[in-house]
XYZ file of C-alpha atoms in Angstrom:
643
model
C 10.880 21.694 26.230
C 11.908 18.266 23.675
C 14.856 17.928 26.184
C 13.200 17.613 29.348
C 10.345 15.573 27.574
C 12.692 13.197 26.583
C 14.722 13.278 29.902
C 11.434 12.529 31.812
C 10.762 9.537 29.155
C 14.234 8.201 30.637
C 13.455 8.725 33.964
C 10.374 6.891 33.524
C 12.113 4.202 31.432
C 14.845 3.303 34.418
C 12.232 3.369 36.950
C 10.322 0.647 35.200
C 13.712 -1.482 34.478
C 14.230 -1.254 38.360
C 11.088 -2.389 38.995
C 11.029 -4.992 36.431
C 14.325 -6.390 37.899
C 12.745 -6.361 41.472
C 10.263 -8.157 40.306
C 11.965 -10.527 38.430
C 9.935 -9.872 34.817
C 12.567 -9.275 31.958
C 12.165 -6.034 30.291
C 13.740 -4.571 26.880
C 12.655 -1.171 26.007
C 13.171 0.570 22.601
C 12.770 4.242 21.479
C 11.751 5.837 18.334
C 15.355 7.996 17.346
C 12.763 11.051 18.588
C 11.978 9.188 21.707
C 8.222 10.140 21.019
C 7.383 6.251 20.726
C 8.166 3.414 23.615
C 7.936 -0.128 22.750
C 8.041 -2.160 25.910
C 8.723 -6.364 26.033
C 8.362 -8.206 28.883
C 7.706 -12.172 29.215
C 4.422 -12.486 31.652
C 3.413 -15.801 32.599
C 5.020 -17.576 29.467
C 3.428 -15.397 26.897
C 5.530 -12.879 24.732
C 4.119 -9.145 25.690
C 4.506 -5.870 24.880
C 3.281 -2.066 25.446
C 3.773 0.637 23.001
C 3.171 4.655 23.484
C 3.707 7.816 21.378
C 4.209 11.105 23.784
C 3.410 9.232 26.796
C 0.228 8.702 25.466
C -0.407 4.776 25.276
C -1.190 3.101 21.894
C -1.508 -0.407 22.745
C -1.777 -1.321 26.546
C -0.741 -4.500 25.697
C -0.291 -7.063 23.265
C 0.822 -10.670 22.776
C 3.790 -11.641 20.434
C 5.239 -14.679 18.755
C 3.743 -17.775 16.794
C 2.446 -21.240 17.223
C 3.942 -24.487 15.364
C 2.435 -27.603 14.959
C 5.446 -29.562 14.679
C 4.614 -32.915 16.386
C 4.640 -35.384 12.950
C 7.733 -34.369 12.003
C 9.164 -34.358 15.173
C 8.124 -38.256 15.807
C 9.310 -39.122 12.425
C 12.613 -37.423 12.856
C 13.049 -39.021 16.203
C 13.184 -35.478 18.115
C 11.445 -34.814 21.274
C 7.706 -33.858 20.293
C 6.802 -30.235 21.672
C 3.933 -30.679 23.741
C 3.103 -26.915 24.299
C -0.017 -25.610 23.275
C 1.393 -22.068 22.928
C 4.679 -23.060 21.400
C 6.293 -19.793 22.718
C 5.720 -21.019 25.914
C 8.821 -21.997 27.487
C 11.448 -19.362 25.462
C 14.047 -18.055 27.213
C 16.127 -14.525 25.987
C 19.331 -15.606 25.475
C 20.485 -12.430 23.820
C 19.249 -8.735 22.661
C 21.049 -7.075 19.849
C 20.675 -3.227 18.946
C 21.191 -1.185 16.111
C 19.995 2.008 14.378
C 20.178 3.294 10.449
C 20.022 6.843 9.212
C 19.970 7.085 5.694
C 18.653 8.243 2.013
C 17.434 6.255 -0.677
C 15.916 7.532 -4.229
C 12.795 5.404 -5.582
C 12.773 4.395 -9.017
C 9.825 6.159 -9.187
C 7.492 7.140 -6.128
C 5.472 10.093 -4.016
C 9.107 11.609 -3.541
C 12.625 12.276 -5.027
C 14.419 10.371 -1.886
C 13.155 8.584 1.274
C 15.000 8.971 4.885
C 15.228 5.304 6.463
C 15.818 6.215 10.202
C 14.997 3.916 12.943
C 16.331 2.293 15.707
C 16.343 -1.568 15.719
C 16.017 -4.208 18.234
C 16.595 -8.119 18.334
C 15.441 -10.494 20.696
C 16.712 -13.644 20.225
C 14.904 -16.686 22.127
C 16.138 -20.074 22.415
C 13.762 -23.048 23.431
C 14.734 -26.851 24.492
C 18.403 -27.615 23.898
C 18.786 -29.388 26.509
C 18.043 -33.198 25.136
C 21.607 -34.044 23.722
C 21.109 -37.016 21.491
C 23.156 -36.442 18.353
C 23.685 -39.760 16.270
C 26.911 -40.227 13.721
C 26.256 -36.000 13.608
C 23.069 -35.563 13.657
C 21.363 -33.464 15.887
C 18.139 -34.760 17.391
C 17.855 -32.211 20.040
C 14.222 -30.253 20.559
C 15.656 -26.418 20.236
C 14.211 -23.881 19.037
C 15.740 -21.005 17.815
C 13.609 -17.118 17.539
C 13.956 -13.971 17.256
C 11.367 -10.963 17.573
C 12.841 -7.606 15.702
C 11.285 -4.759 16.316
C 11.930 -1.006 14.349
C 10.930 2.104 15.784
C 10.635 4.735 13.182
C 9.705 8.254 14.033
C 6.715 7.554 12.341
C 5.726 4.409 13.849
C 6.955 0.907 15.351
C 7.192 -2.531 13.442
C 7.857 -5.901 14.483
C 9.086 -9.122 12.615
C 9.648 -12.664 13.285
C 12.721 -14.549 11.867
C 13.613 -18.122 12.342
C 17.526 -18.902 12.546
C 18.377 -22.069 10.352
C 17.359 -24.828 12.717
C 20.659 -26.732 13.834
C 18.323 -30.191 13.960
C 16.727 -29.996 10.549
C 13.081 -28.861 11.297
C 11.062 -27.458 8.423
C 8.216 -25.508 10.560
C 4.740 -25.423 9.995
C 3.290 -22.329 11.132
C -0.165 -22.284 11.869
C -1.287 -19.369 13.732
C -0.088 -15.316 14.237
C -0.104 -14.534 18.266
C 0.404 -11.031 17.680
C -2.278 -8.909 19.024
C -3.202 -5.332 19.461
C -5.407 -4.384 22.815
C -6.237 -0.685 22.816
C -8.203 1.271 25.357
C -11.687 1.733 25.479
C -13.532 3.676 22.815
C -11.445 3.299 19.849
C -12.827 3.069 16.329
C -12.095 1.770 12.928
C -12.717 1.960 9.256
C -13.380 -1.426 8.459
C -12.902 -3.646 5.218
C -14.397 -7.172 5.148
C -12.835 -7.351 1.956
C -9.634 -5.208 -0.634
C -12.670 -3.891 -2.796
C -15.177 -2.852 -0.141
C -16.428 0.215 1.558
C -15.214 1.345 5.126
C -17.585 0.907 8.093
C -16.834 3.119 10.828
C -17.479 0.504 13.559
C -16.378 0.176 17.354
C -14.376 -2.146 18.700
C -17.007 -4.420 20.342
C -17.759 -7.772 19.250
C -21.753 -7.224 19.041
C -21.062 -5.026 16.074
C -21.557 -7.068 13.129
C -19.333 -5.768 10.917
C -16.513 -7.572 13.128
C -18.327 -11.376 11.468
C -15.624 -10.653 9.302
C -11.718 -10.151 9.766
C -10.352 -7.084 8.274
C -8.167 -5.710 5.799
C -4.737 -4.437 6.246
C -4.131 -1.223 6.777
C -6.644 -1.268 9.763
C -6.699 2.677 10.300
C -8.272 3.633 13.870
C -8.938 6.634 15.968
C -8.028 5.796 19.599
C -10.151 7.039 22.818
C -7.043 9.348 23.367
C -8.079 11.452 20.159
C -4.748 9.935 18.297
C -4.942 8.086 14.752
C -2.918 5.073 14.416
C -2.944 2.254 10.862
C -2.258 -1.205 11.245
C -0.982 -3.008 8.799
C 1.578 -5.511 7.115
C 4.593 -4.962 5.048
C 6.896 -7.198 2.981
C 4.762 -9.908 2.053
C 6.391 -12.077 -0.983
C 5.991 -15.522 -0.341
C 4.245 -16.177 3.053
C 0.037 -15.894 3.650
C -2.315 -12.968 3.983
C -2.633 -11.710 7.227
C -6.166 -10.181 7.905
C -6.914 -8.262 11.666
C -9.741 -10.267 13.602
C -11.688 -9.022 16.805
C -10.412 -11.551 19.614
C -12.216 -9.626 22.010
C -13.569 -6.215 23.034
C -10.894 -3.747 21.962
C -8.456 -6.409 21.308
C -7.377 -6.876 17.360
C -5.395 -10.342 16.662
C -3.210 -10.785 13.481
C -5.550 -13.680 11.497
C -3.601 -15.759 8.586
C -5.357 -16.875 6.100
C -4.032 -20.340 6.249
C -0.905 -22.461 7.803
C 2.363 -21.827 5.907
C 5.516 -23.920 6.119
C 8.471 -22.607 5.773
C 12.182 -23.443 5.649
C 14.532 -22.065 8.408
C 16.278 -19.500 8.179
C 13.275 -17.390 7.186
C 11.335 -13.821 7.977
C 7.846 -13.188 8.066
C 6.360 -10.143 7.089
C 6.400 -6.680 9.034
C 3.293 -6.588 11.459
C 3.323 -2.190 11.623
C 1.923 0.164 13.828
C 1.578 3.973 12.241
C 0.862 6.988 14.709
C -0.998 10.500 14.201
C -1.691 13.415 15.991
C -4.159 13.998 13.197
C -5.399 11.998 10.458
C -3.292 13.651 7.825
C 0.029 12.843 9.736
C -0.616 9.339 8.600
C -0.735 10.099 4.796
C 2.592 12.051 5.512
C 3.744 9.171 7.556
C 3.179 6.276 5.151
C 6.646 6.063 3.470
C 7.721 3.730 6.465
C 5.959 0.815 4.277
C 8.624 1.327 1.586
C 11.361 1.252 4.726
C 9.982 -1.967 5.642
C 11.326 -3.752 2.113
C 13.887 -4.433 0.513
C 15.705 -2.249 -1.644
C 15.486 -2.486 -5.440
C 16.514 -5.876 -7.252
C 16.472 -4.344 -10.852
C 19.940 -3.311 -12.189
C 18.224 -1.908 -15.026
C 15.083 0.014 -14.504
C 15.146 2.636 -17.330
C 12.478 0.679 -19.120
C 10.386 1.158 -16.285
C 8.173 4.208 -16.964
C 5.248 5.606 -15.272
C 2.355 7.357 -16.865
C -1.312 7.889 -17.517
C -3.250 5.414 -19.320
C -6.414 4.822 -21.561
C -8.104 1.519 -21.609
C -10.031 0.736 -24.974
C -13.088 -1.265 -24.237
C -14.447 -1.222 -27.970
C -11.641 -4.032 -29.120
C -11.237 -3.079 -32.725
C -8.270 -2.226 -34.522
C -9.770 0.925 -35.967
C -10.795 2.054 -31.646
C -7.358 1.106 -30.786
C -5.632 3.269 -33.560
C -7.358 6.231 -32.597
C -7.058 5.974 -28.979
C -3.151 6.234 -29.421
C -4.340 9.658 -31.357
C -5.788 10.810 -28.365
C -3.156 9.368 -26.168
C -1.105 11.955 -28.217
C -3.052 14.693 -28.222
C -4.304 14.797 -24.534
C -0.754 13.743 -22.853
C -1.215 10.058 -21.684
C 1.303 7.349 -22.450
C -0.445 4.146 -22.507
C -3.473 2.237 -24.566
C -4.331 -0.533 -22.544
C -6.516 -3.388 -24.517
C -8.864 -4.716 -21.868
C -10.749 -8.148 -21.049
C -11.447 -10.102 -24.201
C -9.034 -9.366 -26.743
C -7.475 -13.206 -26.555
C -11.165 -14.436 -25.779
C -13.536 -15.347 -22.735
C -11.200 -14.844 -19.723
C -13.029 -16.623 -17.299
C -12.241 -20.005 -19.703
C -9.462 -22.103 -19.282
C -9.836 -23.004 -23.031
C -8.890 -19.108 -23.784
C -5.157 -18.383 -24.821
C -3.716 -15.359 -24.128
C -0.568 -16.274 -26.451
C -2.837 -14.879 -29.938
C -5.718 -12.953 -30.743
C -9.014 -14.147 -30.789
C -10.376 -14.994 -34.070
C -13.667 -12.729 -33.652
C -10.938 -9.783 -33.165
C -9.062 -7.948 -35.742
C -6.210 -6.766 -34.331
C -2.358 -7.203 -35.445
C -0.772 -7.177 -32.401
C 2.519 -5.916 -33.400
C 1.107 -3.773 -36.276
C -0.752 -1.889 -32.987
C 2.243 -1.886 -31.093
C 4.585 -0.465 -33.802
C 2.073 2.568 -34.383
C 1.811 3.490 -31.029
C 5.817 3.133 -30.524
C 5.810 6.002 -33.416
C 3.654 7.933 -31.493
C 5.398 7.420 -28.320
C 2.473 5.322 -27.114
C 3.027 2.089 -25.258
C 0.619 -0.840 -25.022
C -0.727 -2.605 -22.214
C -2.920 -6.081 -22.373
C -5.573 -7.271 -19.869
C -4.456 -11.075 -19.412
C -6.570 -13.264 -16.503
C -4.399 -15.254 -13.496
C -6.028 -18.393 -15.440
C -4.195 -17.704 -18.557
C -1.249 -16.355 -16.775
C -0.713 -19.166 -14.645
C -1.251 -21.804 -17.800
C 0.774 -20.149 -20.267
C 3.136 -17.179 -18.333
C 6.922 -18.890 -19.422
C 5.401 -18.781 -23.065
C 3.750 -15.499 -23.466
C 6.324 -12.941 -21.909
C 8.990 -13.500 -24.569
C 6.393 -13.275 -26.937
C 4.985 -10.283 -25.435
C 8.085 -8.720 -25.220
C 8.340 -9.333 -28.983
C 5.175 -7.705 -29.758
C 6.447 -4.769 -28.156
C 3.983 -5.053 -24.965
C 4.947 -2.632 -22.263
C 2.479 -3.954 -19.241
C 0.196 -6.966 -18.435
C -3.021 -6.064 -16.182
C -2.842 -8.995 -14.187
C -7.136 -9.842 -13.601
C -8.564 -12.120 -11.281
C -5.881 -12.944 -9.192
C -6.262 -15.748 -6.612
C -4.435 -14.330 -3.455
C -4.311 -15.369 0.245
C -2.326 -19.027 0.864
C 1.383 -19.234 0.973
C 1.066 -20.864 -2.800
C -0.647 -18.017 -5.183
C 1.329 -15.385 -2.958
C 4.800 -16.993 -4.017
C 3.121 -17.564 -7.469
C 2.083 -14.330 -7.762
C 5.406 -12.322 -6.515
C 7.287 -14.961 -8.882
C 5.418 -13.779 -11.953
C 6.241 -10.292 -11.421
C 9.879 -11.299 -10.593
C 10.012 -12.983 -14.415
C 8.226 -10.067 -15.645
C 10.883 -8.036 -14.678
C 13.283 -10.207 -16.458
C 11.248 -9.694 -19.711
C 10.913 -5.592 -19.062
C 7.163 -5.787 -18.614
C 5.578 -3.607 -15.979
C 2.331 -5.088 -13.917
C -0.702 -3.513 -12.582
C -2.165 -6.584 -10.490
C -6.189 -6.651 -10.386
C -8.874 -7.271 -7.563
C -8.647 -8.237 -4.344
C -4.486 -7.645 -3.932
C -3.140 -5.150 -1.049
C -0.053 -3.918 -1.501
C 2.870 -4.128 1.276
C 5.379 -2.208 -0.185
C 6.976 -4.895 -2.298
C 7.098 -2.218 -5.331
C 10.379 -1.088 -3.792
C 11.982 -4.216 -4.662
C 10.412 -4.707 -7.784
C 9.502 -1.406 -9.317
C 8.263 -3.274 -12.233
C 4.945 -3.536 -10.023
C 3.907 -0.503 -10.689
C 0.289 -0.280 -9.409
C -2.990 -2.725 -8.091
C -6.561 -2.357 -7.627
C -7.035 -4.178 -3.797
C -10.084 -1.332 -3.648
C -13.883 -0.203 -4.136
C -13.129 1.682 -7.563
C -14.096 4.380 -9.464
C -16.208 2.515 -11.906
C -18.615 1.243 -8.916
C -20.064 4.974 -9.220
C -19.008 5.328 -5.326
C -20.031 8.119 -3.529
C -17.822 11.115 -2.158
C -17.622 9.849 1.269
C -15.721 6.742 0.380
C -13.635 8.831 -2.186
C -12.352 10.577 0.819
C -11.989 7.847 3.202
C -10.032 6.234 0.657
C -6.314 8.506 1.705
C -6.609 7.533 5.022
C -7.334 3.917 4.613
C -6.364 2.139 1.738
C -3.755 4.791 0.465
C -1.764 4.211 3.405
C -0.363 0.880 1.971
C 0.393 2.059 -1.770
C -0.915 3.415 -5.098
C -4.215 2.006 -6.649
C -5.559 1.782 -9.568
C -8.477 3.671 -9.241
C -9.813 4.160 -12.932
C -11.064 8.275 -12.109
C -14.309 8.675 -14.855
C -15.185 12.016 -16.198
C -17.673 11.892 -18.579
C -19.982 9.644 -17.565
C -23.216 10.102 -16.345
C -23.528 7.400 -13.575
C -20.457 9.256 -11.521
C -21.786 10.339 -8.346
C -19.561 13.355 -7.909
C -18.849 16.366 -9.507
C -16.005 16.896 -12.247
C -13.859 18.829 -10.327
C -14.541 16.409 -7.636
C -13.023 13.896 -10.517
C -10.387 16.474 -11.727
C -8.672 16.270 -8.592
C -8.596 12.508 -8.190
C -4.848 12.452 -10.374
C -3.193 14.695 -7.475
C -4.888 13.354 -4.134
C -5.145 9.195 -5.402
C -1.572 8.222 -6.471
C -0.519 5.560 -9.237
C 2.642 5.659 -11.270
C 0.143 3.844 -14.037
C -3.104 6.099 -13.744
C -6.468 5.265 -15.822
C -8.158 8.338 -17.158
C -11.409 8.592 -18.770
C -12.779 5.110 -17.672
C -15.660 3.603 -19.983
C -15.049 7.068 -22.253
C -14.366 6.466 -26.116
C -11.846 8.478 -28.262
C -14.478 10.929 -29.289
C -15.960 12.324 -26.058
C -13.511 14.606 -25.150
C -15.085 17.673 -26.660
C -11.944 20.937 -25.922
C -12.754 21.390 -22.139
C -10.468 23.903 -20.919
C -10.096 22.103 -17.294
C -8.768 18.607 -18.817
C -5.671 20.463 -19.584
C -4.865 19.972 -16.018
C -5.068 15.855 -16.707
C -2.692 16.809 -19.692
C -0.131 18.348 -17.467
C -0.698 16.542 -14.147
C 2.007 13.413 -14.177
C 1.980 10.344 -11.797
C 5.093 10.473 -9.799
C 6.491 12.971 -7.847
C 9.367 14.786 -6.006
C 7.484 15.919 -3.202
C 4.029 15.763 -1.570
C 2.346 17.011 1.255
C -1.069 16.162 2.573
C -1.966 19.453 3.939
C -5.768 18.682 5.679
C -8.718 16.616 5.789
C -10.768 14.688 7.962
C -11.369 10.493 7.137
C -14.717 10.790 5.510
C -14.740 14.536 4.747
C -12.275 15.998 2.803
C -8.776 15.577 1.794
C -6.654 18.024 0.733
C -2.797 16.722 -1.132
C -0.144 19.339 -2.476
C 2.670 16.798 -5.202
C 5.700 18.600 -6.503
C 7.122 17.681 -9.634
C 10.236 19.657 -10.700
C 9.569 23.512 -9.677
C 5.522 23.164 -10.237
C 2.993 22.259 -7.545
C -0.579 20.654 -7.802
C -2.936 20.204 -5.403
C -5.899 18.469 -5.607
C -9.031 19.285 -2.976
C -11.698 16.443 -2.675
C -15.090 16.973 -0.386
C -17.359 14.987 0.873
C -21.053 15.123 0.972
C -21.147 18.021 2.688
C -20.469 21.774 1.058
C -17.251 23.667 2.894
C -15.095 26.229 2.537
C -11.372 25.472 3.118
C -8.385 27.502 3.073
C -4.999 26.431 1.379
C -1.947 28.276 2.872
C 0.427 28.252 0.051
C 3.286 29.148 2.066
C 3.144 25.585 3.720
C 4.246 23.820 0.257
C 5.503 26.920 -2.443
C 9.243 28.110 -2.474
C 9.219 31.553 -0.238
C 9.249 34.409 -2.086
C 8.554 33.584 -5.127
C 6.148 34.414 -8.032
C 3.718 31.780 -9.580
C 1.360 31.599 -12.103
C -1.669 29.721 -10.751
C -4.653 27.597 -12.459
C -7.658 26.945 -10.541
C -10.651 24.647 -11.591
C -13.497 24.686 -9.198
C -17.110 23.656 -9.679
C -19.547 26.109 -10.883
C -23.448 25.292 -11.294
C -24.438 28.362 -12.141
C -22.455 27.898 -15.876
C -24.391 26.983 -18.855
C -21.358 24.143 -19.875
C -21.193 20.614 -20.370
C -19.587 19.811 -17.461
C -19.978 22.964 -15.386
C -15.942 23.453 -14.127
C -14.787 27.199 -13.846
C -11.254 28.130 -14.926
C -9.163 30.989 -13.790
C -5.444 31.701 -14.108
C -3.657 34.449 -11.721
C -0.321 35.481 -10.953
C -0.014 35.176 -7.048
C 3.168 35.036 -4.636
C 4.224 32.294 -2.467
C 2.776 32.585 1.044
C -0.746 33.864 0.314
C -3.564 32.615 1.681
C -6.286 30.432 -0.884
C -10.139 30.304 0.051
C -12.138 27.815 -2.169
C -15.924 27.164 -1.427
C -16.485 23.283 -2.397
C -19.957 22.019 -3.689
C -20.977 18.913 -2.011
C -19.445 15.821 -3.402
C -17.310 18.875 -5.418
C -13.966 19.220 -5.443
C -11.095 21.778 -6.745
C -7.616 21.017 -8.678
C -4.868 23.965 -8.883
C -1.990 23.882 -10.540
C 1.128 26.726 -9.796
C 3.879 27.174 -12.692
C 6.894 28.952 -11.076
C 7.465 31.888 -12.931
C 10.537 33.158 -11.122
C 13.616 30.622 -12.486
């Protein structure tokens, strides 16, 4: 039935070619290496178009492509003919299409899985503009060309497109100062909306009386289309170019927004504009490694100082706090004290130096940092972008002294062409000092963690120490999940959380960070022998597999990790009680014995926190039925007892 899908796809395909060449509109067509997705260019009336579908079921009806330049000063001054266009892709001509495809395997440094497949089919179109003015002086070129090129990936999992510049053969440095590429979906689609990285989701229509749409939103841009699909839009490889935010042109049409010009210096790529496709929401979770694809590959020849783990922040800043929350480190299986805002002083002050300890503190730095090294504790430091950006060349080979093992990069200014470069640069040199980051506020990632693993995790989300409710817990894998970890800083102990603890239990396993904060605004001392936080104790932060098994955006979410030969899963519900049913044969090895964990929410018990335990000796394949409390949740944990 695949075959003759996929033969009537290339019917279909020639037919339109024919017809394209009849009536005289260029067409380039590319399939996914499934042939599931069609991504369509044409040039229609001087603008850049395309089409995209998935199944024959259409994603985008159409869209615009390409960029506008504002070239004119330089042009004059240069003595090259001034571009008069308003639409400066107006006017391009296809002077070539190049194709290509890549199948291959790549480990992470660290990640949601062991290895990645990179498969995709790749096409180039490369566009030419002017040319024809030939007024070269002594060897100089003063002709108005152009030179561009639109490349476009289709992944099994979803389509991306990217613009690169060829090095200009007249000199031009171009000032970019607008994104034409837009989205235009049918009728009836919705999304979850973000004005900003740390808000909530609004579930909001596509129409431009709805005012959530006064402001652009944040990338990924998940939607579910009036054809029942789920599709994510988003942007990938971002390093040294502006933000790109998703604006509401028009009634079901979504336009790439930059946050400012940029100028740029030929040759040059912009970042990945992406299009993800479901069936069902939870095919997007599964589908979200095609970020990662979108980057470069690793530019650490060394990463064994790199090291994931789970992490407690001390917010008392004493020496005395600090000593004995590397004890508990040690005793409850987390890696990392991380001193938080104020240990070098006020960090909203310019005045404040993150290069020593403030005097109203008490800590020796290196004292702290050669106790915890004998416990097998490392320390990270909260440092703000104001004393970063003052001081950074100074205090990372003194940090590195110390003994620091991360910086919790707070405050960052991101958005314009200059703090992005700034801020990708000072992870770059943090690398070269083996120090990880965790970068705070309002940064998204784009997948740039592949290339520098050293970036292990960022905020860029409404966290856990807003006391959100379970709804946006579990809109949270759908949405912002989609474009890497967070650091969402689960609670447990604290009485403003508006979930349950096994709602919080689970958080580990379904929200993923390589650097994970446990027991946010908890002290040393609260932890008081509760069975279920043995599962934090065991639970790491990277994986070799994972599987997100079911859920609805908004409702619950349930996400099976693999590390080594044992399994968690972690089940999180909304505000609504359910019953849901885990098939263990969709994630255990077949046939063989386990011994299972399972903490589930329990009112009836007369405990502090109210979390059942069990532990049972079950066989792969059978078939799990947990009743969740609303805003509960459940966390499992199978032990393969068959080596």
């Amino acid at each position: 039935m695949n075959d003759i899908h996929k033969f009537l796809r290339r019917c279909s395909l020639v037919c339109s070619l024919l017809m394209a060449a009849l009536t005289g509109h260029a067409q380039e067509t590319l399939l996914s290496p499934d042939g599931k997705f069609s991504f369509v260019f044409a040039q229609k009336k001087g603008q850049l178009t395309y089409t995209l579908s998935y199944s024959d079921k259409t994603v985008i009806e159409q869209g615009e492509l390409g960029v506008n330049i504002d070239n004119h000063l330089v042009e004059s001054a240069m003595g090259i003919p001034v571009d008069t266009n308003r639409v400066w892709t107006k006017g391009m001509k296809v002077i070539n299409v190049s194709r290509r495809s890549e199948d291959c395997t790549w480990k992470p440094t660290y990640g949601e899985y062991a290895q990645i497949r990179d498969h995709y089919n790749e096409m180039t179109i490369h566009l030419m503009k002017g040319g024809s003015h030939d007024n070269s002086d002594n060897g100089y070129d003063k002709r108005q060309q152009y030179l561009f090129d639109i490349i476009v990936r289709a992944y099994d999992e979803g389509v991306a497109v990217r613009y690169h510049f060829p090095e200009a053969t007249n000199g031009l440095f171009m000032h970019i100062t607008d994104d034409l590429t837009s989205f235009t979906l049918a009728p009836g689609a919705v999304a979850w909306h973000y004005a900003w990285a740390q808000s909530h989701a609004e579930r909001v229509p596509l129409l431009k009386s709805e005012p959530a749409w006064r402001e652009k939103a944040e990338r990924p841009l998940t939607l579910r289309l009036a054809n029942s699909m789920y599709a994510a839009i988003g942007e990938a490889a971002l390093s040294d170019f502006v933000r790109g935010k998703l604006q509401l042109a028009d009634d079901n049409q979504l336009k790439m927004d930059l946050y400012d010009s940029a100028d740029i210096i030929t040759a040059y790529d912009m970042p990945w504009r992406y299009i993800m496709v479901g069936e069902k929401p939870v095919d997007l979770i599964n589908n979200k490694q095609m970020v990662l694809n979108l980057n470069a590959p690793c530019q650490i020849e060394d990463t064994s100082w790199i090291r994931p783990g789970k992490a407690f922040r001390v917010c008392r800043l004493d020496m005395k706090t600090a000593m004995e929350a590397v004890d508990f480190c040690t005793d409850r299986g987390l890696q990392y004290i991380e001193l938080d805002a104020g240990w070098y002083g006020p960090e909203m002050k310019m005045a404040s130096s993150a290069l020593k300890v403030a005097d109203n503190r008490d800590f020796d730095m290196p004292k702290l940092c050669q106790y915890a090294k004998s416990k097998g504790i490392g320390v990270w430091v909260y440092v703000n972008q104001r004393a970063l950006y003052q001081d950074l060349d100074r205090i990372l080979p003194l940090y590195n002294k110390w003994g620091i093992s991360g910086i919790k990069f707070g405050f960052v200014q991101i958005g314009s062409q200059e703090w992005t470069t700034w801020l990708h640069r000072a992870v770059r040199k943090c690398a070269d000092h083996h120090i990880m980051v965790d970068i705070h506020d309002e940064y998204r990632p784009t997948g740039w963690s592949r290339t520098y693993p050293n970036l292990m995790t960022q905020e860029g989300i409404g966290g856990n120490e807003e006391m959100p409710d379970a709804e946006h817990n579990t809109v949270l894998p759908f949405t912002r999940f989609l474009c890497g970890p967070a650091d969402y800083t689960p609670c447990y102990f604290n009485g403003r959380v508006k979930n349950t603890k096994a709602h919080q239990l689970a958080m580990p396993v379904v929200y993923y960070s390589p650097i994970t904060f446990l027991y946010w605004y908890d002290l040393p001392n609260v932890y008081k022998g509760e069975t279920e936080l043995d599962f934090w104790k065991h639970c790491p932060t990277v994986w070799d597999e994972s599987k997100a098994l079911d859920g609805e955006i908004g409702e619950y979410i349930v996400q099976a990790r693999r590390s080594g030969t044992e399994w968690f899963v972690g089940a999180m519900n909304g505000l609504q009680p359910r019953d849901i049913t885990i098939n263990t044969a969709d994630f255990l090895q077949h046939g063989k014995r386990y011994r299972m964990e399972v903490y589930n929410d329990d009112p009836s018990l007369n405990t502090r926190t109210k979390v059942s335990s069990a532990v049972m000796n079950i066989k792969a394949g059978k078939t799990l039925r947990l009743h969740l409390q609303a805003s509960g949740g459940a966390a499992l944990r199978f032990v393969l007892m068959d080596k």
